[in-house]
Every structure is written in C-alpha cells, then in structure tokens.
PDB file of C-alpha atoms in Angstrom:
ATOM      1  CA  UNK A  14     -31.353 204.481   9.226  1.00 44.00           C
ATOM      2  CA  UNK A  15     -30.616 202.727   5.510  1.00 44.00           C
ATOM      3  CA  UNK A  16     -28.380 199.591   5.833  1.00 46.00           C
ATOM      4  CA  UNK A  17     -25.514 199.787   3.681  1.00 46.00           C
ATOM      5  CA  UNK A  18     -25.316 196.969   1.239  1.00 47.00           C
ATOM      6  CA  UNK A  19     -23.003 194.705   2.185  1.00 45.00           C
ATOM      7  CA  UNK A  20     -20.155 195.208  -0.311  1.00 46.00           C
ATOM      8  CA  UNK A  21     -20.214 198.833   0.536  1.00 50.00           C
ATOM      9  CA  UNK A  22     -19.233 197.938   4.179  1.00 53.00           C
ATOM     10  CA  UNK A  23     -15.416 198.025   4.403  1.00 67.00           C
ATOM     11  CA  UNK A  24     -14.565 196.390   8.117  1.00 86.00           C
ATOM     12  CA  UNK A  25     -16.610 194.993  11.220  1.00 88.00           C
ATOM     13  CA  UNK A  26     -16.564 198.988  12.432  1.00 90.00           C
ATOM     14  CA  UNK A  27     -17.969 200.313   9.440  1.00 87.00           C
ATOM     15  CA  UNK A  28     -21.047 197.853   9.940  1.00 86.00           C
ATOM     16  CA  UNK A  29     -21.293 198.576  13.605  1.00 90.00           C
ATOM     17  CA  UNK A  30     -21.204 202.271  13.403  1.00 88.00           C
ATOM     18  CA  UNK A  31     -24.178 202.510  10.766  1.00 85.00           C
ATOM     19  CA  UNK A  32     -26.192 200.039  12.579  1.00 91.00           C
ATOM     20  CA  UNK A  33     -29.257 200.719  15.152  1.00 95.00           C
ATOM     21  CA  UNK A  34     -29.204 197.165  16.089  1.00 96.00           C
ATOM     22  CA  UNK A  35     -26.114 195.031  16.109  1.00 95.00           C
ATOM     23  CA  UNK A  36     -26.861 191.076  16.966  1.00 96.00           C
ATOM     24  CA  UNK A  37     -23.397 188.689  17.829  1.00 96.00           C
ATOM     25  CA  UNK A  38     -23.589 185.613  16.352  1.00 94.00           C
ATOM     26  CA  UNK A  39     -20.158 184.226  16.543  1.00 95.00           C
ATOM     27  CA  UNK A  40     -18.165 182.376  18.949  1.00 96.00           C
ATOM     28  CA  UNK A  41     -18.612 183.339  22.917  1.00 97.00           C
ATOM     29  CA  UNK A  42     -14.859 183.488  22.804  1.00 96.00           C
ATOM     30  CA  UNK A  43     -14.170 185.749  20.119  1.00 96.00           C
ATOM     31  CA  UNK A  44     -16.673 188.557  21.900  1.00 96.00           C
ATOM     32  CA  UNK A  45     -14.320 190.211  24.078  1.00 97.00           C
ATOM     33  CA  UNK A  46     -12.023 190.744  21.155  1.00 95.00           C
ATOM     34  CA  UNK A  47     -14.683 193.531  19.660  1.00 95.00           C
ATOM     35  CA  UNK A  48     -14.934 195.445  23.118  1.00 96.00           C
ATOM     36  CA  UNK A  49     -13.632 198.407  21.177  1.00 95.00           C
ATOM     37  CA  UNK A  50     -15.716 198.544  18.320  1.00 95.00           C
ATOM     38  CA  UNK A  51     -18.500 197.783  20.491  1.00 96.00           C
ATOM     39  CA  UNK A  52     -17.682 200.310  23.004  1.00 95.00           C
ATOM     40  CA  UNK A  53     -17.023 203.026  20.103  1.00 94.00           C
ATOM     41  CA  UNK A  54     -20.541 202.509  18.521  1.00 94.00           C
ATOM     42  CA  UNK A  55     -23.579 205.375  18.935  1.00 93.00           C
ATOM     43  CA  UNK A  56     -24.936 205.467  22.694  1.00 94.00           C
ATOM     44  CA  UNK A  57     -28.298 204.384  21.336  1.00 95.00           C
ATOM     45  CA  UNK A  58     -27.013 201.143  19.565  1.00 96.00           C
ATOM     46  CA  UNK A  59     -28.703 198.174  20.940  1.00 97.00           C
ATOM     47  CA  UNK A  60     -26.332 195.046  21.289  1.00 97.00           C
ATOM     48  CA  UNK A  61     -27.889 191.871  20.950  1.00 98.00           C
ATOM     49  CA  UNK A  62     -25.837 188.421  22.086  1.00 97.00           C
ATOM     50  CA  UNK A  63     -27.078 184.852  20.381  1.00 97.00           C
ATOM     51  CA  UNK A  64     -24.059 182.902  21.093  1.00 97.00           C
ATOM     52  CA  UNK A  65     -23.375 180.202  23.998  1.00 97.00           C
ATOM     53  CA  UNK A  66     -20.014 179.267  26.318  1.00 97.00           C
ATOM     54  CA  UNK A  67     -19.477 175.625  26.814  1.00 96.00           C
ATOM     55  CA  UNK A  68     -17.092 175.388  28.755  1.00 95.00           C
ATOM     56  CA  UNK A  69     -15.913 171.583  27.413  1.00 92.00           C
ATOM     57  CA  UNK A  70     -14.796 173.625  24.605  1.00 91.00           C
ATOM     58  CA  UNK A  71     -12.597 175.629  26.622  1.00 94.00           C
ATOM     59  CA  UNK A  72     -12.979 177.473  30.024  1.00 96.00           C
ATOM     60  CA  UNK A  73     -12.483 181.193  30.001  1.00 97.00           C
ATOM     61  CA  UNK A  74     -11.233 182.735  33.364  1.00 96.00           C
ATOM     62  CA  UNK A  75     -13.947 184.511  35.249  1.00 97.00           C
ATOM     63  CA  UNK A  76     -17.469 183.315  33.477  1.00 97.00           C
ATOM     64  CA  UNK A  77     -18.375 180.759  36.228  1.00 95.00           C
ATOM     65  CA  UNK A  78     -17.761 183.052  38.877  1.00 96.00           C
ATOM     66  CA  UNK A  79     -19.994 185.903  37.092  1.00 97.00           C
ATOM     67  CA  UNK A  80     -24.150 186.180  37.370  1.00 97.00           C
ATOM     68  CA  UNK A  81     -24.961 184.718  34.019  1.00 98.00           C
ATOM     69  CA  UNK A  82     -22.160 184.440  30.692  1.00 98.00           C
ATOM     70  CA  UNK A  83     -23.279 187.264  29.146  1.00 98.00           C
ATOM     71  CA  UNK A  84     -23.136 189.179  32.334  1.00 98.00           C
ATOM     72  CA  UNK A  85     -19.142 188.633  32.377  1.00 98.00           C
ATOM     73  CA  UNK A  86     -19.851 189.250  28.290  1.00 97.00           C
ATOM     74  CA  UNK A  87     -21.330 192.507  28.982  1.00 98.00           C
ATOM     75  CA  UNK A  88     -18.175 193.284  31.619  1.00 97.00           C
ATOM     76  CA  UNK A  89     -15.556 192.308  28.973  1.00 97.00           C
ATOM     77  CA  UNK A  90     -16.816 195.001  25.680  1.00 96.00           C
ATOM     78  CA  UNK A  91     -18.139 197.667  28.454  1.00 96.00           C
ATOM     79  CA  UNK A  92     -21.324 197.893  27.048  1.00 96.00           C
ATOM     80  CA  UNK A  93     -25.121 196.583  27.804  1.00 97.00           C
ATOM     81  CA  UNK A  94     -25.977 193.434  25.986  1.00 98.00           C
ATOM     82  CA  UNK A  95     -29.367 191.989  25.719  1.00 98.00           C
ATOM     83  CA  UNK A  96     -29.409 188.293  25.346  1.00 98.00           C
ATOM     84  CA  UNK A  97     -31.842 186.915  22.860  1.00 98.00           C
ATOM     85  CA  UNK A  98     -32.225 183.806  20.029  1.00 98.00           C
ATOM     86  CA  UNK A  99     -29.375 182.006  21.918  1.00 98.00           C
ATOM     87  CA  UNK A 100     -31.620 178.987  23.017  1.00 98.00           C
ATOM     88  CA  UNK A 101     -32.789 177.819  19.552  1.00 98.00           C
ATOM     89  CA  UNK A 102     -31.529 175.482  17.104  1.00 98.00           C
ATOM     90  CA  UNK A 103     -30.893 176.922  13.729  1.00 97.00           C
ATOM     91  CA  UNK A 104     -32.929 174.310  12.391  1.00 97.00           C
ATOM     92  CA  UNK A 105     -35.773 175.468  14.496  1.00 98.00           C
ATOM     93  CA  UNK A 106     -35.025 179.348  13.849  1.00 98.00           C
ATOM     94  CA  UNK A 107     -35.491 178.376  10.373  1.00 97.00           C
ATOM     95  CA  UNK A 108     -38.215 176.003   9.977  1.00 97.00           C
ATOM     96  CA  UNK A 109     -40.801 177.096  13.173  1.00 98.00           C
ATOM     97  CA  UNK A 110     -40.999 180.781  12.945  1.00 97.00           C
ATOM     98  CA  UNK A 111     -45.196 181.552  13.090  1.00 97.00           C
ATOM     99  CA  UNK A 112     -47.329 184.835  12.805  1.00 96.00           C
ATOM    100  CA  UNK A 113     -49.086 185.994  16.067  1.00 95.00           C
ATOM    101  CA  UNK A 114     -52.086 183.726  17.191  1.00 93.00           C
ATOM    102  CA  UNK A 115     -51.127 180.723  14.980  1.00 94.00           C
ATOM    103  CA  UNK A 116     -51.346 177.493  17.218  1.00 92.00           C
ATOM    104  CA  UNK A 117     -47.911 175.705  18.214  1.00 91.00           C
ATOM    105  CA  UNK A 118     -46.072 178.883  18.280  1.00 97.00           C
ATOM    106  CA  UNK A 119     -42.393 178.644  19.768  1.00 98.00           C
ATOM    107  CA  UNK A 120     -41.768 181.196  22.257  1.00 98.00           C
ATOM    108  CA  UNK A 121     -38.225 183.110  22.959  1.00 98.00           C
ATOM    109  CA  UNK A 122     -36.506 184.558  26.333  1.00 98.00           C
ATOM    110  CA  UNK A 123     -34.962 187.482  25.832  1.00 98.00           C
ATOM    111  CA  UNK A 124     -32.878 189.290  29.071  1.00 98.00           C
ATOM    112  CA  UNK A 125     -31.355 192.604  29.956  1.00 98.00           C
ATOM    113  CA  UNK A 126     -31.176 195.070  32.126  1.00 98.00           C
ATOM    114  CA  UNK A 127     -32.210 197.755  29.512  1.00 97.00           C
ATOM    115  CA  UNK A 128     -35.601 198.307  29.196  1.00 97.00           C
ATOM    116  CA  UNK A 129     -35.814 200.089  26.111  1.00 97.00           C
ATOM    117  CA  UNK A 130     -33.352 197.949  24.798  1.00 98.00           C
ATOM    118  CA  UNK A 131     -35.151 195.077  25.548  1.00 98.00           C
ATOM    119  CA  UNK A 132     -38.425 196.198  24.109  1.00 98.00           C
ATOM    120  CA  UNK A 133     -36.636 196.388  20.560  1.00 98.00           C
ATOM    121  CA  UNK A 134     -35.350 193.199  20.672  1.00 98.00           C
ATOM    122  CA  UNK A 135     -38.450 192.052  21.631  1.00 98.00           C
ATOM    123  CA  UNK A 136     -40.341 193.238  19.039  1.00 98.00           C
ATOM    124  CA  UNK A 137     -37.514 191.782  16.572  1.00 98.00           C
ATOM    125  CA  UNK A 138     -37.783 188.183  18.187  1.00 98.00           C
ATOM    126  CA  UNK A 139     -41.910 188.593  17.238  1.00 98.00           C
ATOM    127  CA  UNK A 140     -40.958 189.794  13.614  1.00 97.00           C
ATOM    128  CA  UNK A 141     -38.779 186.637  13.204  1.00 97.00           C
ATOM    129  CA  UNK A 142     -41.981 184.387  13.861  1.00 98.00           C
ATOM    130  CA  UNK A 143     -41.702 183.688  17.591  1.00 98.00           C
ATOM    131  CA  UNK A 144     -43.404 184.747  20.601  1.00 98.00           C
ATOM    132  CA  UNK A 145     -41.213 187.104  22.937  1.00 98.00           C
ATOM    133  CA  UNK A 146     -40.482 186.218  26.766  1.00 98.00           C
ATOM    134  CA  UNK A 147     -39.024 188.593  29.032  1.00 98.00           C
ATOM    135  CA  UNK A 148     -36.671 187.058  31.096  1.00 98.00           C
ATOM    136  CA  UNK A 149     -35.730 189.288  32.833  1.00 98.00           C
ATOM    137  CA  UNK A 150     -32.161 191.224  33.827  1.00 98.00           C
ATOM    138  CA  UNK A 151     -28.857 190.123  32.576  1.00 98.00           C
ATOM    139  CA  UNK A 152     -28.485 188.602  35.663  1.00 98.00           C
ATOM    140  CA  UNK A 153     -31.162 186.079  35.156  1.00 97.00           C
ATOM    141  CA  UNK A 154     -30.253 185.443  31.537  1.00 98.00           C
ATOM    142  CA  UNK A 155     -28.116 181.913  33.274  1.00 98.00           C
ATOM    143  CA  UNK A 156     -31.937 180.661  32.995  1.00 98.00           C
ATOM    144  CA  UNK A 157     -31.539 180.316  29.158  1.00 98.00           C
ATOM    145  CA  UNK A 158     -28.046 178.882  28.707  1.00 98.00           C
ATOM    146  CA  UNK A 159     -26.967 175.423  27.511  1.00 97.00           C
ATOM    147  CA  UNK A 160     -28.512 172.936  29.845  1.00 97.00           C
ATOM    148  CA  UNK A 161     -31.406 174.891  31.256  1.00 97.00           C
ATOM    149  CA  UNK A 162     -35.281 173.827  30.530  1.00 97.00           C
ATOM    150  CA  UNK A 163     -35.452 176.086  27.844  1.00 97.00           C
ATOM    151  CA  UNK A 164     -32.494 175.670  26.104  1.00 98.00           C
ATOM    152  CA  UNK A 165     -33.367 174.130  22.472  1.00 98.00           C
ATOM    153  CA  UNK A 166     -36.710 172.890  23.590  1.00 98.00           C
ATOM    154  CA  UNK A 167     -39.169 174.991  21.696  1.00 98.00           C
ATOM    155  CA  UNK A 168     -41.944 175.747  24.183  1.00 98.00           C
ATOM    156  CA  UNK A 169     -44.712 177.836  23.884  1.00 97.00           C
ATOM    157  CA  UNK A 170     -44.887 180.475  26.152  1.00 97.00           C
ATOM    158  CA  UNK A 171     -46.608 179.351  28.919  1.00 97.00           C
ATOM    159  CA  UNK A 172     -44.192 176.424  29.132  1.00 97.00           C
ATOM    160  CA  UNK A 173     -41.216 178.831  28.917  1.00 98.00           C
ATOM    161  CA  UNK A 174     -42.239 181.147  31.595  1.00 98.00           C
ATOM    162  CA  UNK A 175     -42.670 177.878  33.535  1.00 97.00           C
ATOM    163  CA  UNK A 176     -38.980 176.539  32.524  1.00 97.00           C
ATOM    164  CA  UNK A 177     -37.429 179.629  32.999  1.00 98.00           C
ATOM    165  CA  UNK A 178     -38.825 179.712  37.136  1.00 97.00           C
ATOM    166  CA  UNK A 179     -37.833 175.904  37.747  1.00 96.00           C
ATOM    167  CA  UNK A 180     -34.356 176.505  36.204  1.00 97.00           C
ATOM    168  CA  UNK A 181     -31.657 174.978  38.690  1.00 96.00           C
ATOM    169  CA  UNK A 182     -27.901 176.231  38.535  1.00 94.00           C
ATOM    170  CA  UNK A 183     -26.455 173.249  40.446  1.00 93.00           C
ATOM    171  CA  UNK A 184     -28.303 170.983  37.448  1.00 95.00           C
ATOM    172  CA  UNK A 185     -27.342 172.351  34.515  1.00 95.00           C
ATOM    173  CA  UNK A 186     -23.503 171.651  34.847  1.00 93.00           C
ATOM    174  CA  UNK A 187     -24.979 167.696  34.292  1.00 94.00           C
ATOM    175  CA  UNK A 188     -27.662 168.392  31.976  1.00 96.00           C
ATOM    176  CA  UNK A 189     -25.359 170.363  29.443  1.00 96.00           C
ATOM    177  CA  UNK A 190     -22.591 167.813  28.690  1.00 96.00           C
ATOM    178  CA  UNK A 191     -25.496 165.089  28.974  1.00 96.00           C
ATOM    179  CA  UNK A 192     -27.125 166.825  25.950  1.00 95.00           C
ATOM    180  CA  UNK A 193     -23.932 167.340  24.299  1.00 94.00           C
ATOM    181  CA  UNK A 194     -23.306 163.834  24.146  1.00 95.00           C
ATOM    182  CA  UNK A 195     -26.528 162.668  23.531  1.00 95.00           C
ATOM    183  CA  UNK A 196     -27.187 164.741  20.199  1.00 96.00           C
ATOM    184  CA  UNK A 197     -23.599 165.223  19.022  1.00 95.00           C
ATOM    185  CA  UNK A 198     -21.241 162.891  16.713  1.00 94.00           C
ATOM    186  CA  UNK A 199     -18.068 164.093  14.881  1.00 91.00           C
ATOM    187  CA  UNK A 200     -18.772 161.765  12.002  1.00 94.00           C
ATOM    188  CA  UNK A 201     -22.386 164.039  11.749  1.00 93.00           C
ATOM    189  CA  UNK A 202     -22.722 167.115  13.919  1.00 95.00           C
ATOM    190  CA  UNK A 203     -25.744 168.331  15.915  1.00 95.00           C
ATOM    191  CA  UNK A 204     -28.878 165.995  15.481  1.00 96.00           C
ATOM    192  CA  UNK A 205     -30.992 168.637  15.045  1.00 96.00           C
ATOM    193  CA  UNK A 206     -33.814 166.271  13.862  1.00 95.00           C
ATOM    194  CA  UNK A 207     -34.039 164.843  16.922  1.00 96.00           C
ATOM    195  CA  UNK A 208     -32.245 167.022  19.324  1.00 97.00           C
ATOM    196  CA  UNK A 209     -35.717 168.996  20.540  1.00 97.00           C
ATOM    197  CA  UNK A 210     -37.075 166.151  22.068  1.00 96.00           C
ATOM    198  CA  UNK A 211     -33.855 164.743  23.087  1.00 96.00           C
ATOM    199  CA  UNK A 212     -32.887 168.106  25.159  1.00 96.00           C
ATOM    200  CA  UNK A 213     -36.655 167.665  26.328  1.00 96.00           C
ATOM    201  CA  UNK A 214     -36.097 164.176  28.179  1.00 96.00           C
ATOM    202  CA  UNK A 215     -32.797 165.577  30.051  1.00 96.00           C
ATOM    203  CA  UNK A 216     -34.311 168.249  31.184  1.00 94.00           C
ATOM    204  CA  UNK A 217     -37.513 166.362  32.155  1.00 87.00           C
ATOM    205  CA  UNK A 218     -39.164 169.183  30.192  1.00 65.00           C
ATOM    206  CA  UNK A 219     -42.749 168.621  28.574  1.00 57.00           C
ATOM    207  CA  UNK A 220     -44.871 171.228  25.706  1.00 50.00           C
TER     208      UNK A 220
END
C-alpha cells in the first residue's frame, strides 16, 4: 500500500485503516482507549507495541496479575500485538542503528505469538539498523520490560539471548525503580548519556 501523507490523514482511524503496519508509541495507559480502532482495522494489520507500564506512575488494575503487560495490552484492544523497540533509549534508537555485519551492533527482542506477524516486525527492527531477537510469545515478552537485563542495555545478540534466559520476575520489581532513580532528575530528565551503563550495573549485566 501508498502511505497517505500526513496532512491528508483526517483522525487516528483514517491512519490505522490505510496502514499494513501500525507501531504504538504512546503512553501504556492511553492503549486501551484505541481498542476500537484497533479492533476495526484490516485482519492482516500487524500491531506493533513500543511503550512501557511503570507502575510508580500509576498502577492499572489487572497488569500484574497478567503473563507479561502487553499480554493484558493485547486483552484490553482484542487484537494480537507484537512487542518490539520497547527496550531502547531513544537516544540509542537514534544514534546506534548499524547495517548487517558491522561490529558493535545492538540487538532487539521482539515477542508475539504471531508468527507471521513477528517475521515483519522483524525484518523492520533489521531495517532500522539493529539486529532482530525473537523472544518469543507474548507471554515471554515480561523478559524485555523495565528492569529486566535487557531493558536499555544495548547488547549484541549473543548477550541478549543470554539476558533474556537469566531474566528473574521476582528481581525486576527492585531493579526497575532502582534504575528509575538512578538515571532520572526532574530538574533534567532521563540521563540518557549515561543511563546504558548505569541500567548495566543494576542489572549486573555485561556486553
């Protein structure tokens, strides 16, 4: 399909209807409230998820309890979601992106339960300069959230693979608001600068 420019696209339906590939990437919270567009969009549209719950920001009813956040995400709009560029800094989406077989190249999970799906997205997460991990189902996708060993810690893939199978459940409710603190500051924001290496030594996670 053509993508419409973007002054030619009238409302958030519009864009969703004419698109083979829609990617989220707004608040976790603010999902749900799309469940109809998302669940009125073509069968074969592929719905990608990049955003993160914290839940020191606000706890939603139901997301601890479920597999993985995106799994409950996923329940919420009624449709599959794969989960993909979620556990990157913007500064590293940016700034690291590398062709194929260049040295120091930062590898990506991406989950769902979808293979097809998943093999798109895939294939998009290479054309934006990063290797492509599968991480497996939805289910597993809890591997990649905020305070897991690959969250923000740009890892090649050999790492990754290895981060995503020592991933601990019970640890991350520590790790994440240890991060938090550690590379956040009203007066500034995220230290981005710093925060790779930072999110490295909580998690105890070498390159």
């Amino acid at each position: 399909r053509q993508i419409a420019p973007v002054d030619e696209v009238e409302t958030v339906a519009d864009a969703v209807a004419g698109a083979d590939v829609v990617v989220l990437s707004i608040p976790f919270a603010a999902i749900p409230g799309l469940g109809q567009i998302l669940r009125d969009a073509p069968a074969s549209t592929v719905i990608v998820e990049m955003s993160n719950y914290y839940p020191e920001a606000g706890v939603i009813e139901g997301v601890a309890e479920a597999a993985s956040d995106t799994t409950w995400l996923s329940e919420q709009v009624g449709r599959p979601i794969i989960k993909a560029w979620n556990s990157i800094f913007s500064r590293s989406l940016a700034l690291k992106g590398r062709a194929a077989g260049e040295p120091d190249r930062v590898a990506l999970p991406v989950a769902g339960d979808d293979l097809e799906d998943k093999k798109v997205v895939m294939q998009l997460v290479e054309e934006t300069g990063f290797e492509a991990v599968d991480a497996g189902n939805l289910a597993d996708s809890w591997r990649m959230q905020p305070g897991s060993p690959v969250y923000c810690t740009d890892l090649d893939a050999t790492a990754l693979r290895a981060a995503l199978a020592r991933a601990d459940k019970t640890r991350m409710a520590h790790d994440r608001p240890t991060q938090i603190q550690a590379v956040y500051s009203p007066e500034t924001g995220i230290d981005m600068v710093n925060g790779v290496e930072i999110y490295r030594e909580v998690t105890n996670q070498t390159r």
